[in-house]
mmCIF file of C-alpha atoms in Angstrom:
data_model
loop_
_atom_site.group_PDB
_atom_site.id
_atom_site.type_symbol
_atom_site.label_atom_id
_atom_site.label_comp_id
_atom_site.label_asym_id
_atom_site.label_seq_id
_atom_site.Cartn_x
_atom_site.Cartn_y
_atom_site.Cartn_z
ATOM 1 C CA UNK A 1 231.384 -102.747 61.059
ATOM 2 C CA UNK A 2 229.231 -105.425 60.430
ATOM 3 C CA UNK A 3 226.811 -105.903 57.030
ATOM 4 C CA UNK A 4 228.661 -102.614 56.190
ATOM 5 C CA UNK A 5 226.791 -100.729 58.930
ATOM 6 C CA UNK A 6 228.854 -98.971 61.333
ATOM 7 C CA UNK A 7 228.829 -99.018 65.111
ATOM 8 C CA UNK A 8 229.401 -96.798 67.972
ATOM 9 C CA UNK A 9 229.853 -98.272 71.696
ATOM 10 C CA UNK A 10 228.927 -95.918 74.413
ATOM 11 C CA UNK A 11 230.286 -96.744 77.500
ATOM 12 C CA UNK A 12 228.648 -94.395 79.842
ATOM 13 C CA UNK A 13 230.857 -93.397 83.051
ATOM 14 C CA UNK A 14 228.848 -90.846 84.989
ATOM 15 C CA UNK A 15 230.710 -90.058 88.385
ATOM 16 C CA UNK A 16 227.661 -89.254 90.366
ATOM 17 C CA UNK A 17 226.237 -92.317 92.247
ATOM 18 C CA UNK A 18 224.679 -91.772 95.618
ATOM 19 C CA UNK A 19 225.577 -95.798 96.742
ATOM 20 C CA UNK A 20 228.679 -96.020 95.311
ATOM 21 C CA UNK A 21 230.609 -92.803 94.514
ATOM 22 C CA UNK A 22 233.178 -93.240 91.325
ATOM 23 C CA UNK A 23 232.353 -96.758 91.113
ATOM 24 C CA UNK A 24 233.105 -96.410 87.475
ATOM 25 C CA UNK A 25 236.645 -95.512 88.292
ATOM 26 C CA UNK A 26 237.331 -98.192 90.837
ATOM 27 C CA UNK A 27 239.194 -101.425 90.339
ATOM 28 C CA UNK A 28 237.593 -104.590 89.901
ATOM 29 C CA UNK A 29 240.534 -106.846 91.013
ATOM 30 C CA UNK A 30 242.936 -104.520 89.982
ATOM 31 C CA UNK A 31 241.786 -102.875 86.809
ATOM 32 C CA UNK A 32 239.436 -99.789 87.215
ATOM 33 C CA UNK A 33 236.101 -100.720 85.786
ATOM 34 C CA UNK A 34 236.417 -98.546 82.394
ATOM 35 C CA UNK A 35 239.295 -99.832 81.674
ATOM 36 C CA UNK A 36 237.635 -103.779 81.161
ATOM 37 C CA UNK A 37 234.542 -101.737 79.240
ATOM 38 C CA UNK A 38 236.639 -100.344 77.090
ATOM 39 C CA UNK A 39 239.103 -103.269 76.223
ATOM 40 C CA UNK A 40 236.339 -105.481 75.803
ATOM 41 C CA UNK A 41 235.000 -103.046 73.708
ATOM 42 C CA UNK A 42 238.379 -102.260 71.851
ATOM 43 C CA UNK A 43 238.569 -106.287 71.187
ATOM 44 C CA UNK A 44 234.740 -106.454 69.263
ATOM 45 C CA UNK A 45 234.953 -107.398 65.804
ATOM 46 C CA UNK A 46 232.092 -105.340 65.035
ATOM 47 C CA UNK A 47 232.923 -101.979 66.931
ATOM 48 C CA UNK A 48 234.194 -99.032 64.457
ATOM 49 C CA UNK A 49 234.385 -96.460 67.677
ATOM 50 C CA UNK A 50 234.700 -96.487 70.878
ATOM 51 C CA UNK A 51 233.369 -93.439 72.900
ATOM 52 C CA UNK A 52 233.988 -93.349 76.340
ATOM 53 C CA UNK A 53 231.167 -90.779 77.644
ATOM 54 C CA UNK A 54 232.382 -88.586 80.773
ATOM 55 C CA UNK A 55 230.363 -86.041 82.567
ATOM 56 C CA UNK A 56 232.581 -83.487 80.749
ATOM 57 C CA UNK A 57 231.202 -84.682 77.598
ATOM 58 C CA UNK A 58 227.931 -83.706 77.358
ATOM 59 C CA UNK A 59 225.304 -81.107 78.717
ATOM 60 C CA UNK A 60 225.018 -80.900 83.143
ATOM 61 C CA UNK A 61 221.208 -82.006 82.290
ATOM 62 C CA UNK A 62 222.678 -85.703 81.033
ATOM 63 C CA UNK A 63 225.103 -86.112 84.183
ATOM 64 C CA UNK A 64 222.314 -86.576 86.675
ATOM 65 C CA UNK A 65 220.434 -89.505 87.542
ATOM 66 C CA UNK A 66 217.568 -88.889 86.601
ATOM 67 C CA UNK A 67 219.121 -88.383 82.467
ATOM 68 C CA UNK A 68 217.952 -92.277 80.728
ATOM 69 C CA UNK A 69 220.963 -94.037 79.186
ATOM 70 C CA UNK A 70 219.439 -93.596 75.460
ATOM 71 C CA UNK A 71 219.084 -89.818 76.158
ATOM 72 C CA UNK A 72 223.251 -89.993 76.600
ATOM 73 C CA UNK A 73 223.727 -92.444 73.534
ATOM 74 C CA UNK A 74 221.072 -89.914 71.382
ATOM 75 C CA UNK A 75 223.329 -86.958 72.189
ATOM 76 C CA UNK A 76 226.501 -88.711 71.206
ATOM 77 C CA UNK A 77 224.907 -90.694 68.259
ATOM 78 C CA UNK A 78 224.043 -86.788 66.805
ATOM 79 C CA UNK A 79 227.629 -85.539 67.346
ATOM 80 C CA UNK A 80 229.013 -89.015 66.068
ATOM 81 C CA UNK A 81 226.601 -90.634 63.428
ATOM 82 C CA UNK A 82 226.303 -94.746 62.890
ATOM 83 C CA UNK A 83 223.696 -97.093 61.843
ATOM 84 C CA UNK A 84 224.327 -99.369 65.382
ATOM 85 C CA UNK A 85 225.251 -98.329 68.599
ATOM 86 C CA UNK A 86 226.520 -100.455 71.645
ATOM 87 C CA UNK A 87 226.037 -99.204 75.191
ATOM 88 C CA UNK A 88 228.333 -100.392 77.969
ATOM 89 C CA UNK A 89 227.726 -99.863 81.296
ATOM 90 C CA UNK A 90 231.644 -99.915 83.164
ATOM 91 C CA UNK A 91 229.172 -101.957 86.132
ATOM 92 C CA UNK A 92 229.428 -104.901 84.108
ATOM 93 C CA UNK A 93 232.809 -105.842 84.373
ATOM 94 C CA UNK A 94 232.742 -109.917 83.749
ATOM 95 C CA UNK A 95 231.096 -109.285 80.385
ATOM 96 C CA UNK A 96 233.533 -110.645 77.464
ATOM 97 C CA UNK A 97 233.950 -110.075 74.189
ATOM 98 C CA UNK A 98 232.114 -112.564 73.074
ATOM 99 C CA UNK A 99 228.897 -111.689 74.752
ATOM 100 C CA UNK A 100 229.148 -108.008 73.157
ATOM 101 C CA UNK A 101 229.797 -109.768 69.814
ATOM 102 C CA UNK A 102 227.211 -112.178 70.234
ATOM 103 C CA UNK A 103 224.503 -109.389 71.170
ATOM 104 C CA UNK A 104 225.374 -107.543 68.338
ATOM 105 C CA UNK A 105 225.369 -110.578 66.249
ATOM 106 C CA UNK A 106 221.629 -111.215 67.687
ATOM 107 C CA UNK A 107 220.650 -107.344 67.054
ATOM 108 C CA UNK A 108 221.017 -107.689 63.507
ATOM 109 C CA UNK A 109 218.074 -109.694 63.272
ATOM 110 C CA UNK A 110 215.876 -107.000 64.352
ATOM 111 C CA UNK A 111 215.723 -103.444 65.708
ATOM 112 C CA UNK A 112 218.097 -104.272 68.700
ATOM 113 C CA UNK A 113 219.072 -106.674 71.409
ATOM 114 C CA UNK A 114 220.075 -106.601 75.160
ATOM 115 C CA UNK A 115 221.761 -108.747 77.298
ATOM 116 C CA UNK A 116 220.349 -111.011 80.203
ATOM 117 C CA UNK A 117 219.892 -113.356 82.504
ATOM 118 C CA UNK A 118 217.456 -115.671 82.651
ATOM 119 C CA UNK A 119 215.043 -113.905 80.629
ATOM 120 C CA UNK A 120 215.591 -110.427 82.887
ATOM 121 C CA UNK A 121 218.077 -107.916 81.744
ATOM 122 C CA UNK A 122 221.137 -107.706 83.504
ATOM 123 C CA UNK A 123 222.899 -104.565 82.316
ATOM 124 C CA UNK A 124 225.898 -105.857 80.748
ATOM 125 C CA UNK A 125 225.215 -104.869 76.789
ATOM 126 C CA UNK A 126 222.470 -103.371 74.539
ATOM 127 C CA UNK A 127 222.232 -102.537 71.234
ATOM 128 C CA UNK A 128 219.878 -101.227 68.734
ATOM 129 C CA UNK A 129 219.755 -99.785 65.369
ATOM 130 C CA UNK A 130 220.416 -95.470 65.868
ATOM 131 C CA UNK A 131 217.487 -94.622 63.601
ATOM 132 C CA UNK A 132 215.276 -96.827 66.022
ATOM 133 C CA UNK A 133 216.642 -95.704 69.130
ATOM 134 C CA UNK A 134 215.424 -92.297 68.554
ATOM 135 C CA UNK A 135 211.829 -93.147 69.212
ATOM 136 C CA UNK A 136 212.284 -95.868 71.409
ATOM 137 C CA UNK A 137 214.299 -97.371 74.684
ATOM 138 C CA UNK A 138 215.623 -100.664 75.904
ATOM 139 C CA UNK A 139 212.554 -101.289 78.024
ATOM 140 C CA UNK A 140 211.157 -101.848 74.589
ATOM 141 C CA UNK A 141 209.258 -105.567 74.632
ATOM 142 C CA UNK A 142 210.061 -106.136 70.564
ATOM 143 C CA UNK A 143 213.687 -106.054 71.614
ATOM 144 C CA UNK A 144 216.011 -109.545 70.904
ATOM 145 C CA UNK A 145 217.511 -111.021 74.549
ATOM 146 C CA UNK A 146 220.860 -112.379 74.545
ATOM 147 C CA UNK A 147 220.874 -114.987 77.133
ATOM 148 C CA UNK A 148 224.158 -114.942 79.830
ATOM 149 C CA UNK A 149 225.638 -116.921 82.977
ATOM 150 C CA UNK A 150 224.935 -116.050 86.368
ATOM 151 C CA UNK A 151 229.101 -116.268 86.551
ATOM 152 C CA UNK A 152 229.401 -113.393 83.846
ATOM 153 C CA UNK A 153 226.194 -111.301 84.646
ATOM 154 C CA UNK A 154 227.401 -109.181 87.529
ATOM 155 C CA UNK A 155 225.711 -105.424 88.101
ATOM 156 C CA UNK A 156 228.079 -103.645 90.198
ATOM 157 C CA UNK A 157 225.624 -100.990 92.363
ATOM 158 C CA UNK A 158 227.289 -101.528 95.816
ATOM 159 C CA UNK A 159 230.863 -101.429 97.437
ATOM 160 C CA UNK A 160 230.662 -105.131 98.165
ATOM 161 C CA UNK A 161 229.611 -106.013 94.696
ATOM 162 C CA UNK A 162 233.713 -105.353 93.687
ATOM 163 C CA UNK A 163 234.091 -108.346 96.044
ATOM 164 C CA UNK A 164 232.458 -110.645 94.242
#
């Protein structure tokens, strides 16, 4: 909780990718990928619940990859009300505890805030007030950026990316 608002991380583990199949079940040197998403996660300050989003949680029509991120979190956010929510992407797996703190520190100013480097986003957290999230998306320009390292900002999309 933070201000007395409540907050719900999403971390969205889909099992379909066409590049990397179950990447969000591999291990990243030795610890499957939802595993550091949802102890980092589990470690926030500001986190109430933690919702860790399976294919056999919601509708076939959000398990595809063409279904947006905030579609997911909009489903979930109406079975699970908060006033924040937190998605997580498992492909993100050097992002600490910190950084999701500090983003949702940063949100709080606004409507939202995402995480990136060097000015570009870089998939590791966003977060944005629920009621606002229902009309808009991350790609939104009035969104706050929370600046990270190159050495913490890796997107995991290929098999050789768990070798980095």
């Amino acid at each position: 909780m933070m201000n007395g608002m409540t907050v719900l991380a999403v971390i969205l583990a889909r099992s379909g990718s066409k590049r990397c199949p179950n990447k969000n079940f591999l291990p990243y040197k030795g610890t499957p990928l939802i595993n550091l998403a949802l102890d980092a996660a589990k470690a926030s300050r500001y986190i109430d619940t933690v919702k860790l989003s399976l294919d056999a949680d919601r509708p076939p029509e959000l398990c595809t990859d063409t279904a947006t991120s905030e579609d997911v979190l909009r489903y979930h956010l109406a079975k699970m009300p908060h006033d924040w929510v937190v998605l997580l992407q498992p492909t993100s797996p050097l992002r600490t505890v910190e950084d999701i703190d500090g983003c949702i520190e940063t949100a709080h100013m606004g409507d939202g805030c995402i995480s990136t480097l060097k000015g570009q986003p870089n998939g590791a957290v966003y977060v944005a007030k629920a009621d606002w999230l229902m009309e808009h998306d991350f790609s939104h320009p009035g969104l706050f950026k929370y600046g990270m390292p190159a050495d913490r900002s890796l997107d995991i999309n290929e098999p050789e990316d768990f070798l980095k």
